[in-house]
Amino acid sequence: MSKQRTTQPITTGTSVIGLVYDGGVMIAADTLLSYGSMAKSFNTPRLYNIEDRILLGASGEYSDLQEIVAKVKALALQETTNSMESIYVDRKLPAKSLWNYLRAVMYQKRSKMNPYWNDVVVAGWDDQADKPFLGTVDKLGTTLQENLVATGFGGYLAMPLLREKWRNDLSEGEARALLEDAMKVLFYRDCRASARIQLAKCTSDGCIVSEPYELDHSNGWNAPSMIRAAGDLDGDGGW
Amino acid sequence: MFDSAMPPKSKPLRSGGFNKNTSSIFDPLAGQIHNSEGYGATRGKIDHGVTENPYERRFSPYDFNGGTCVAIAGSDYAVIAADTRLSSGYEILSRDMSKLHTLTDKCILGSAGCKTDVDQLRSVLDIKMKMYHHNHRKTMTTPAVAQMLGNTLYYKRFFPYYAFNVFGGIDEEGKGAVYSYDAIGSFERTPVTATGSGQAYIIPLLDNVIAHRNRLDEKRDLLKEEVVEIVKDAFISCGERDIYTGDKVEIAVITKDGIEKTYFDLKAD
């Protein structure tokens, strides 16, 4: 009997970006589902709220993300209901534990040459350290815990902007503005991105995932570099 | 079902030399290399390197996350150092990712290569060391850990951990011990070693300055403070030329009194 293996992602989502701010962590992703170069669906959320404690988002193959979320939701529910202490203590699955668990899952799948073709972002509030937690796991099981994360194209287009503007005492409003700005840049320059985005935040009080909304890109085509290519201007516009 | 056991069917895309008809003198294509698409197909066809020689795109379980590690053994100390940059392709994933892993209070493992395999290797070693401790009621000695690392790597001989390791610590006689490894577990105790993307830039320098090769002056035992300065210089040079090395160097000095870690900034470009 022949066995099937992952060869390439078919239905995909693009970048997920995130940052830690003063008092929480915030992540963002657009809601476009791509089928190669076809825009298959404009309103597919890719950010999930797990048991009001953990935020999960991923770029890459959408079906693999659905599978991961189903498994994670079951695991988180198990943790709050079946665990040894759950009858005494209100225990919820910590974000960092989930991040480690996902790492093990992704590593095992890649070792069988059949990965979940995703770059997963895990965010939450670390109760033990009393700080926000933000980490990623990629399809090989490479883990990163950082204050700023971006998957896919976001690593090239959004990360430099985030690195430039980020400070560790950003307020929630500043954090949101920075993420929206980065998402706008991604919409302009990533062919597989859209202006319809979703934001999610997690603080010590819990998690919220917003409904998808449209970024204001009405001024987009009026930017100076769009009107007249900077390369024409004899300055350093490249090309 | 048994197709994989048979030798691959070789249908050459290029069939050279044989003539289909006997009247070869009348066949203008006789003797020429022509492809199986028939008469006239060769004329005007440009091979872009893909059609005639098909290749398969496939998933690679490995990624190269870069970085350089160095270890130097002294008379009563060992210095082990590594940069803190994590890259993937031309992207920097992190400027602050440690490549050093403390195994006991007397030895440290430094690993470059594929980060996910390195993490897995560290996990496996930690578990094995804990079991040893439960079974033998003592911590593993540095030479014992060195052997175990070699065995652990060879265990995955046919799907290797893509980890390039240097292992440094204090042996049972109180002397510095450094071991160098390849990805499948062959190892050797050496006075000095370097591994990773910047290996070729650092080893020649250390060969001369630490191991005292090709020098005419008297060899003398270096102090650990001197060795640390040499390591810093080595990483500066390495960071200059190797794109995967940079950001920071984490330097650990192991003596019988314990482990001391310092950090030294490098260029972030």
Coordinates of C-alpha atoms in Angstrom, one line a residue:
Chain A
M1 CA 0.0 0.0 0.0
S2 CA 1.5 3.3 -1.0
K3 CA 1.9 6.0 1.6
Q4 CA 1.3 9.6 0.8
R5 CA 3.6 12.4 2.0
T6 CA 3.6 16.1 2.0
T7 CA 5.3 17.5 -1.1
Q8 CA 4.1 21.1 -1.3
P9 CA 1.5 23.3 0.3
I10 CA -1.6 23.8 -1.8
T11 CA -4.0 26.1 0.1
T12 CA -2.1 28.6 2.0
G13 CA -2.1 31.6 4.3
T14 CA 0.6 34.2 4.3
S15 CA 2.6 35.9 7.1
V16 CA 1.7 36.1 10.8
I17 CA 3.4 38.9 12.7
G18 CA 3.5 39.5 16.4
L19 CA 5.1 41.6 19.2
V20 CA 5.3 41.8 22.9
Y21 CA 4.3 45.1 24.4
D22 CA 4.0 46.5 27.9
G23 CA 1.4 44.3 29.5
G24 CA 0.7 41.8 26.9
V25 CA 1.4 40.3 23.5
M26 CA -0.3 41.0 20.2
I27 CA -0.4 39.1 16.9
A28 CA -1.8 39.9 13.5
A29 CA -2.5 38.1 10.3
D30 CA -4.6 38.8 7.2
T31 CA -7.6 36.6 6.3
L32 CA -6.8 35.8 2.7
L33 CA -6.7 32.1 1.7
S34 CA -4.6 31.5 -1.4
Y35 CA -4.8 28.6 -3.8
G36 CA -1.5 29.1 -5.6
S37 CA -2.0 32.5 -7.2
M38 CA -5.8 32.3 -6.9
A39 CA -7.4 34.2 -4.1
K40 CA -9.7 31.5 -2.8
S41 CA -11.3 33.1 0.1
F42 CA -11.2 36.6 1.6
N43 CA -12.5 35.9 5.0
T44 CA -10.7 33.0 6.5
P45 CA -9.4 33.7 10.0
R46 CA -6.0 32.2 10.9
L47 CA -5.8 33.3 14.5
Y48 CA -7.3 31.2 17.2
N49 CA -8.1 31.6 20.9
I50 CA -7.3 28.5 22.9
E51 CA -9.2 28.2 26.2
D52 CA -8.9 32.0 26.6
R53 CA -5.3 31.6 27.5
I54 CA -3.3 31.0 24.3
L55 CA -3.3 32.5 20.9
L56 CA -2.3 30.3 18.0
G57 CA -1.7 31.4 14.4
A58 CA 0.1 30.0 11.5
S59 CA 1.1 30.6 7.9
G60 CA 1.5 27.9 5.3
E61 CA -0.8 25.0 4.5
Y62 CA -4.3 25.8 5.9
S63 CA -5.5 22.2 6.2
D64 CA -2.4 21.5 8.4
L65 CA -3.3 24.5 10.5
Q66 CA -6.8 23.2 11.0
E67 CA -5.5 19.8 12.0
I68 CA -3.0 21.4 14.5
V69 CA -5.7 23.6 16.0
A70 CA -8.1 20.6 16.4
K71 CA -5.4 18.7 18.2
V72 CA -4.4 21.7 20.4
K73 CA -8.0 22.4 21.4
A74 CA -8.5 18.8 22.4
L75 CA -5.2 18.9 24.4
A76 CA -6.1 22.2 26.1
L77 CA -9.5 20.9 27.1
Q78 CA -8.0 17.7 28.4
E79 CA -5.7 19.7 30.5
T80 CA -8.5 21.6 32.2
T81 CA -10.7 18.6 32.7
N82 CA -8.7 15.4 32.9
S83 CA -5.5 16.5 34.6
M84 CA -4.8 15.2 38.0
E85 CA -5.1 18.5 39.7
S86 CA -8.1 19.8 37.8
I87 CA -10.5 19.0 40.5
Y88 CA -8.6 21.1 43.0
V89 CA -7.0 23.8 40.9
D90 CA -8.1 25.8 38.0
R91 CA -5.4 24.6 35.7
K92 CA -5.0 25.8 32.2
L93 CA -2.4 24.8 29.6
P94 CA 0.4 27.3 29.7
A95 CA 1.4 28.8 26.4
K96 CA 5.0 27.8 26.8
S97 CA 4.1 24.2 27.4
L98 CA 2.0 24.2 24.3
W99 CA 4.9 25.7 22.4
N100 CA 7.1 22.9 23.5
Y101 CA 4.5 20.3 22.7
L102 CA 4.0 21.7 19.2
R103 CA 7.8 21.5 18.8
A104 CA 7.8 17.8 19.6
V105 CA 4.9 17.2 17.2
M106 CA 6.4 19.2 14.3
Y107 CA 9.8 17.5 14.8
Q108 CA 8.3 14.1 14.8
K109 CA 6.4 14.8 11.6
R110 CA 9.5 16.2 9.8
S111 CA 11.5 13.1 11.0
K112 CA 8.9 11.0 9.1
M113 CA 9.4 13.3 6.1
N114 CA 5.8 14.3 6.3
P115 CA 5.7 17.7 8.0
Y116 CA 2.8 20.0 8.9
W117 CA 3.7 22.7 6.4
N118 CA 3.3 25.6 8.7
D119 CA 5.1 28.3 10.6
V120 CA 3.2 28.4 13.8
V121 CA 3.1 31.4 16.2
V122 CA 2.2 30.7 19.9
A123 CA 1.4 33.6 22.2
G124 CA 0.1 33.9 25.7
W125 CA 0.7 35.1 29.2
D126 CA 3.4 33.3 31.2
D127 CA 2.0 33.1 34.7
Q128 CA 5.1 31.7 36.3
A129 CA 7.4 34.5 35.0
D130 CA 4.5 37.0 35.0
K131 CA 5.4 38.2 31.5
P132 CA 4.0 37.9 28.0
F133 CA 5.2 34.9 26.0
L134 CA 5.7 34.9 22.3
G135 CA 7.3 32.1 20.3
T136 CA 7.3 30.3 16.9
V137 CA 7.7 26.8 15.7
D138 CA 8.4 26.1 12.1
K139 CA 7.8 22.9 10.0
L140 CA 11.1 21.4 11.0
G141 CA 10.6 22.0 14.7
T142 CA 12.9 25.1 14.9
T143 CA 11.8 27.1 17.9
L144 CA 12.3 30.7 18.7
Q145 CA 11.2 32.8 21.6
E146 CA 11.5 36.5 20.8
N147 CA 9.8 39.8 21.5
L148 CA 9.2 40.2 17.7
V149 CA 8.1 37.4 15.4
A150 CA 7.1 37.3 11.7
T151 CA 6.6 34.2 9.5
G152 CA 6.9 33.9 5.8
F153 CA 7.2 37.2 3.8
G154 CA 6.8 39.0 7.1
G155 CA 10.3 38.1 8.0
Y156 CA 11.6 40.1 5.1
L157 CA 9.1 43.0 4.8
A158 CA 7.6 43.5 8.3
M159 CA 10.5 42.5 10.6
P160 CA 12.8 45.3 9.6
L161 CA 10.0 47.8 10.4
L162 CA 9.2 46.1 13.6
R163 CA 12.8 46.0 14.7
E164 CA 13.2 49.7 14.0
K165 CA 10.1 50.9 15.9
W166 CA 9.8 48.4 18.7
R167 CA 10.6 49.3 22.3
N168 CA 9.9 47.2 25.3
D169 CA 7.5 49.8 26.9
L170 CA 5.1 50.1 24.0
S171 CA 1.5 50.8 25.0
E172 CA -1.3 48.7 23.6
G173 CA -2.3 51.5 21.2
E174 CA 1.2 51.9 19.9
A175 CA 1.6 48.1 19.5
R176 CA -1.6 48.0 17.5
A177 CA -0.6 50.9 15.3
L178 CA 2.8 49.3 14.6
L179 CA 1.3 46.0 13.7
E180 CA -1.3 47.6 11.4
D181 CA 1.4 49.6 9.7
A182 CA 3.4 46.5 9.1
M183 CA 0.3 44.7 7.8
K184 CA -0.3 47.5 5.4
V185 CA 3.2 47.2 4.0
L186 CA 2.6 43.5 3.6
F187 CA -0.6 44.2 1.7
Y188 CA 1.3 46.5 -0.7
R189 CA 4.2 44.2 -1.4
D190 CA 3.2 40.6 -0.7
C191 CA 1.2 39.3 -3.7
R192 CA -0.5 36.7 -1.5
A193 CA -1.7 39.2 1.1
S194 CA -4.9 41.2 1.6
A195 CA -5.9 44.4 3.5
R196 CA -8.5 42.4 5.5
I197 CA -6.8 41.5 8.7
Q198 CA -7.4 40.1 12.1
L199 CA -5.7 41.2 15.4
A200 CA -5.4 39.2 18.6
K201 CA -4.0 40.1 22.0
C202 CA -3.3 38.3 25.2
T203 CA -2.8 39.9 28.6
S204 CA -2.8 38.5 32.1
D205 CA -6.6 38.8 32.0
G206 CA -7.1 36.6 29.0
C207 CA -7.2 36.6 25.2
I208 CA -9.2 38.4 22.6
V209 CA -9.3 37.7 18.9
S210 CA -10.8 40.4 16.8
E211 CA -13.3 40.0 14.0
P212 CA -11.7 40.5 10.6
Y213 CA -11.7 44.2 9.5
E214 CA -10.4 46.1 6.5
L215 CA -7.3 48.3 6.7
D216 CA -7.6 51.7 5.2
H217 CA -5.6 51.5 2.1
S218 CA -7.3 54.3 0.2
N219 CA -4.1 56.3 0.1
G220 CA -2.0 53.4 -1.0
W221 CA -1.6 54.3 -4.6
N222 CA -0.9 57.9 -3.8
A223 CA 2.4 57.2 -2.1
P224 CA 5.2 59.1 -3.9
S225 CA 7.0 55.9 -4.9
M226 CA 3.9 54.6 -6.5
I227 CA 3.2 57.7 -8.6
R228 CA 6.6 58.1 -10.0
A229 CA 9.1 55.3 -9.7
A230 CA 12.0 56.4 -7.5
G231 CA 14.3 54.9 -10.0
D232 CA 13.4 57.7 -12.4
L233 CA 14.4 60.4 -10.0
D234 CA 18.1 60.0 -10.4
G235 CA 18.5 59.6 -6.7
D236 CA 19.0 56.2 -5.1
G237 CA 15.8 54.6 -5.9
G238 CA 17.5 51.4 -6.9
W239 CA 17.1 49.7 -10.3
Chain B
M1 CA 3.7 -3.1 -4.9
F2 CA 7.1 -4.5 -5.7
D3 CA 8.0 -1.8 -8.1
S4 CA 10.5 -0.3 -5.6
A5 CA 12.4 -3.6 -5.6
M6 CA 12.9 -3.6 -9.3
P7 CA 15.7 -1.6 -10.8
P8 CA 14.4 1.7 -12.1
K9 CA 13.1 1.5 -15.7
S10 CA 15.6 3.3 -17.7
K11 CA 14.0 4.8 -20.7
P12 CA 16.7 7.2 -21.9
L13 CA 15.3 10.5 -23.0
R14 CA 18.2 10.7 -25.3
S15 CA 18.8 7.7 -27.5
G16 CA 22.0 7.9 -29.4
G17 CA 23.6 5.9 -32.1
F18 CA 21.1 3.3 -33.2
N19 CA 19.2 3.5 -36.5
K20 CA 15.7 2.4 -36.9
N21 CA 15.9 1.7 -40.6
T22 CA 18.7 0.0 -42.5
S23 CA 18.9 2.7 -45.2
S24 CA 20.8 5.0 -42.9
I25 CA 22.4 6.9 -45.7
F26 CA 19.1 8.3 -46.6
D27 CA 18.0 9.3 -43.1
P28 CA 19.3 12.8 -42.4
L29 CA 19.0 12.2 -38.6
A30 CA 20.9 8.9 -38.6
G31 CA 23.6 8.7 -36.0
Q32 CA 22.5 12.0 -34.4
I33 CA 21.3 12.2 -30.9
H34 CA 17.6 12.7 -31.1
N35 CA 14.9 12.6 -28.5
S36 CA 12.1 10.2 -28.5
E37 CA 9.5 12.7 -29.7
G38 CA 10.2 11.7 -33.2
Y39 CA 11.5 13.0 -36.5
G40 CA 12.2 16.7 -36.5
A41 CA 11.7 17.2 -32.8
T42 CA 15.3 17.9 -32.2
R43 CA 15.3 20.8 -34.6
G44 CA 14.9 24.1 -33.0
K45 CA 14.4 22.7 -29.5
I46 CA 16.2 24.5 -26.7
D47 CA 16.8 22.6 -23.6
H48 CA 16.5 24.8 -20.5
G49 CA 18.1 22.1 -18.4
V50 CA 14.8 20.8 -17.1
T51 CA 13.0 19.0 -19.9
E52 CA 15.8 16.7 -20.8
N53 CA 17.0 16.1 -17.3
P54 CA 14.1 16.0 -14.9
Y55 CA 14.7 16.5 -11.3
E56 CA 12.5 16.2 -8.3
R57 CA 11.7 19.0 -5.9
R58 CA 11.4 17.6 -2.4
F59 CA 11.1 18.5 1.2
S60 CA 14.4 18.7 3.1
P61 CA 14.2 17.7 6.7
Y62 CA 17.3 19.8 7.3
D63 CA 18.0 23.6 7.5
F64 CA 21.3 25.2 8.0
N65 CA 20.9 27.7 10.8
G66 CA 24.6 28.8 10.8
G67 CA 27.0 29.8 13.5
T68 CA 30.5 29.0 14.7
C69 CA 31.7 27.2 17.9
V70 CA 35.2 27.1 19.3
A71 CA 36.7 25.1 22.2
I72 CA 40.2 25.4 23.6
A73 CA 41.8 23.2 26.3
G74 CA 44.2 24.6 28.8
S75 CA 46.3 23.1 31.6
D76 CA 43.5 23.5 34.2
Y77 CA 40.7 25.2 32.3
A78 CA 38.7 24.9 29.1
V79 CA 37.3 27.8 27.1
I80 CA 34.3 27.2 24.9
A81 CA 32.8 30.0 22.8
A82 CA 30.1 30.4 20.2
D83 CA 28.3 33.2 18.4
T84 CA 24.7 33.9 19.1
R85 CA 23.3 34.4 15.6
L86 CA 20.5 32.1 14.3
S87 CA 19.9 32.4 10.5
S88 CA 18.0 30.6 7.8
G89 CA 19.0 31.3 4.3
Y90 CA 19.7 35.0 4.1
E91 CA 17.4 35.8 7.0
I92 CA 18.5 36.4 10.6
L93 CA 16.0 34.7 12.9
S94 CA 17.6 35.7 16.1
R95 CA 20.6 37.7 17.3
D96 CA 20.5 36.2 20.8
M97 CA 20.3 32.4 20.5
S98 CA 22.8 30.5 22.6
K99 CA 24.7 27.6 21.0
L100 CA 26.2 26.5 24.3
H101 CA 24.5 23.9 26.5
T102 CA 25.7 23.1 30.0
L103 CA 25.6 19.4 30.6
T104 CA 27.3 19.2 34.0
D105 CA 29.1 21.8 36.1
K106 CA 32.3 20.6 34.5
C107 CA 31.4 20.4 30.8
I108 CA 29.6 22.3 28.1
L109 CA 28.4 21.3 24.6
G110 CA 28.6 23.8 21.8
S111 CA 26.6 23.0 18.6
A112 CA 26.1 24.6 15.3
G113 CA 24.1 23.3 12.3
C114 CA 20.4 22.6 12.2
K115 CA 18.8 24.1 15.3
T116 CA 16.0 21.7 15.6
D117 CA 18.3 18.7 15.5
V118 CA 20.6 20.4 18.0
D119 CA 17.7 20.9 20.4
Q120 CA 16.7 17.3 20.0
L121 CA 20.2 16.1 20.6
R122 CA 20.5 18.2 23.8
S123 CA 17.2 16.8 25.0
V124 CA 18.3 13.3 24.4
L125 CA 21.6 13.9 26.1
D126 CA 19.9 15.5 29.1
I127 CA 17.6 12.5 29.5
K128 CA 20.5 10.1 29.3
M129 CA 22.5 12.0 31.8
K130 CA 19.7 12.1 34.2
M131 CA 19.2 8.3 33.9
Y132 CA 22.9 7.8 34.5
H133 CA 22.6 9.9 37.6
H134 CA 19.7 7.8 38.8
N135 CA 21.4 4.6 38.0
H136 CA 24.9 5.3 39.3
R137 CA 24.3 7.9 41.9
K138 CA 26.9 10.2 40.5
T139 CA 27.3 12.8 37.7
M140 CA 28.9 11.7 34.5
T141 CA 32.6 12.5 34.0
T142 CA 33.6 14.6 31.0
P143 CA 35.3 11.7 29.1
A144 CA 32.2 9.6 29.7
V145 CA 29.9 12.3 28.3
A146 CA 32.2 12.7 25.3
Q147 CA 31.8 9.0 24.6
M148 CA 28.1 9.1 25.1
L149 CA 27.7 12.0 22.7
G150 CA 29.7 10.0 20.0
N151 CA 27.4 7.0 20.5
T152 CA 24.2 9.1 20.5
L153 CA 25.3 10.6 17.2
Y154 CA 26.1 7.3 15.6
Y155 CA 22.8 5.9 16.7
K156 CA 21.3 8.1 14.1
R157 CA 23.9 7.1 11.5
F158 CA 21.2 6.7 8.8
F159 CA 19.3 9.9 9.4
P160 CA 21.9 12.0 11.2
Y161 CA 21.5 14.8 13.6
Y162 CA 22.7 17.7 11.5
A163 CA 24.7 19.0 14.5
F164 CA 28.3 20.1 14.4
N165 CA 29.6 19.8 17.9
V166 CA 32.4 20.9 20.1
F167 CA 32.6 19.6 23.6
G168 CA 34.8 21.1 26.3
G169 CA 35.3 20.5 30.0
I170 CA 37.5 19.5 32.9
D171 CA 38.6 15.9 33.0
E172 CA 39.1 13.7 36.1
E173 CA 42.7 14.9 36.5
G174 CA 41.6 18.6 36.5
K175 CA 43.0 19.3 33.1
G176 CA 41.1 20.9 30.3
A177 CA 39.6 18.4 27.8
V178 CA 38.2 19.3 24.4
Y179 CA 36.7 16.9 21.9
S180 CA 35.7 17.5 18.3
Y181 CA 33.0 15.7 16.5
D182 CA 31.5 15.2 13.1
A183 CA 27.8 14.8 12.4
I184 CA 27.8 11.0 12.8
G185 CA 29.8 10.7 16.0
S186 CA 33.4 10.2 15.1
F187 CA 35.3 12.1 17.8
E188 CA 38.8 12.8 19.1
R189 CA 40.3 14.6 22.0
T190 CA 42.1 17.6 20.7
P191 CA 43.8 20.6 22.3
V192 CA 41.8 23.0 20.1
T193 CA 38.8 22.8 17.8
A194 CA 36.3 24.9 15.9
T195 CA 33.2 23.9 14.0
G196 CA 30.3 25.5 12.0
S197 CA 30.1 28.0 9.2
G198 CA 33.2 29.9 10.3
Q199 CA 35.4 26.9 11.0
A200 CA 37.8 27.5 8.1
Y201 CA 38.5 31.1 9.3
I202 CA 39.2 30.2 12.9
I203 CA 41.1 26.9 12.8
P204 CA 44.2 28.1 11.0
L205 CA 44.5 31.0 13.4
L206 CA 44.1 28.8 16.5
D207 CA 46.5 26.2 15.0
N208 CA 49.2 28.9 15.0
V209 CA 48.4 30.8 18.2
I210 CA 47.2 28.2 20.5
A211 CA 48.6 24.9 19.3
H212 CA 51.8 26.7 18.4
R213 CA 52.2 25.2 14.9
N214 CA 54.8 26.7 12.5
R215 CA 56.2 29.0 15.1
L216 CA 59.8 29.5 16.0
D217 CA 59.4 31.0 19.5
E218 CA 59.1 29.0 22.6
K219 CA 55.8 27.4 23.4
R220 CA 54.3 28.5 26.7
D221 CA 51.2 27.7 28.6
L222 CA 48.6 30.4 28.0
L223 CA 46.5 31.8 30.8
K224 CA 42.7 31.6 30.4
E225 CA 42.5 35.4 30.2
E226 CA 44.9 35.4 27.3
V227 CA 42.9 32.6 25.6
V228 CA 39.7 34.6 26.0
E229 CA 41.2 37.6 24.3
I230 CA 42.5 35.4 21.4
V231 CA 39.0 33.9 21.0
K232 CA 37.5 37.4 20.8
D233 CA 39.9 38.3 18.0
A234 CA 39.2 35.1 16.2
F235 CA 35.5 35.8 16.2
I236 CA 35.9 39.3 15.1
S237 CA 37.8 38.1 12.0
C238 CA 35.4 35.3 11.5
G239 CA 32.4 37.6 11.7
E240 CA 34.0 39.9 9.1
R241 CA 33.9 37.2 6.4
D242 CA 31.3 34.7 7.4
I243 CA 27.7 36.0 6.9
Y244 CA 26.3 33.5 9.4
T245 CA 28.6 34.6 12.2
G246 CA 28.0 37.8 14.1
D247 CA 25.9 39.7 16.7
K248 CA 27.5 38.4 19.9
V249 CA 30.0 35.8 21.2
E250 CA 29.1 33.9 24.3
I251 CA 32.3 32.8 26.0
A252 CA 32.3 30.2 28.8
V253 CA 35.4 29.4 30.9
I254 CA 35.3 26.1 32.8
T255 CA 37.5 25.5 35.7
K256 CA 37.3 23.2 38.7
D257 CA 35.5 26.1 40.5
G258 CA 32.7 26.2 38.0
I259 CA 31.6 27.9 34.8
E260 CA 31.9 31.6 34.1
K261 CA 30.1 33.2 31.1
T262 CA 30.8 36.5 29.4
Y263 CA 29.4 38.1 26.3
F264 CA 31.3 40.1 23.7
D265 CA 29.5 42.1 21.0
L266 CA 30.2 41.7 17.4
K267 CA 29.1 43.5 14.3
A268 CA 25.4 43.0 13.5
D269 CA 25.8 43.1 9.7

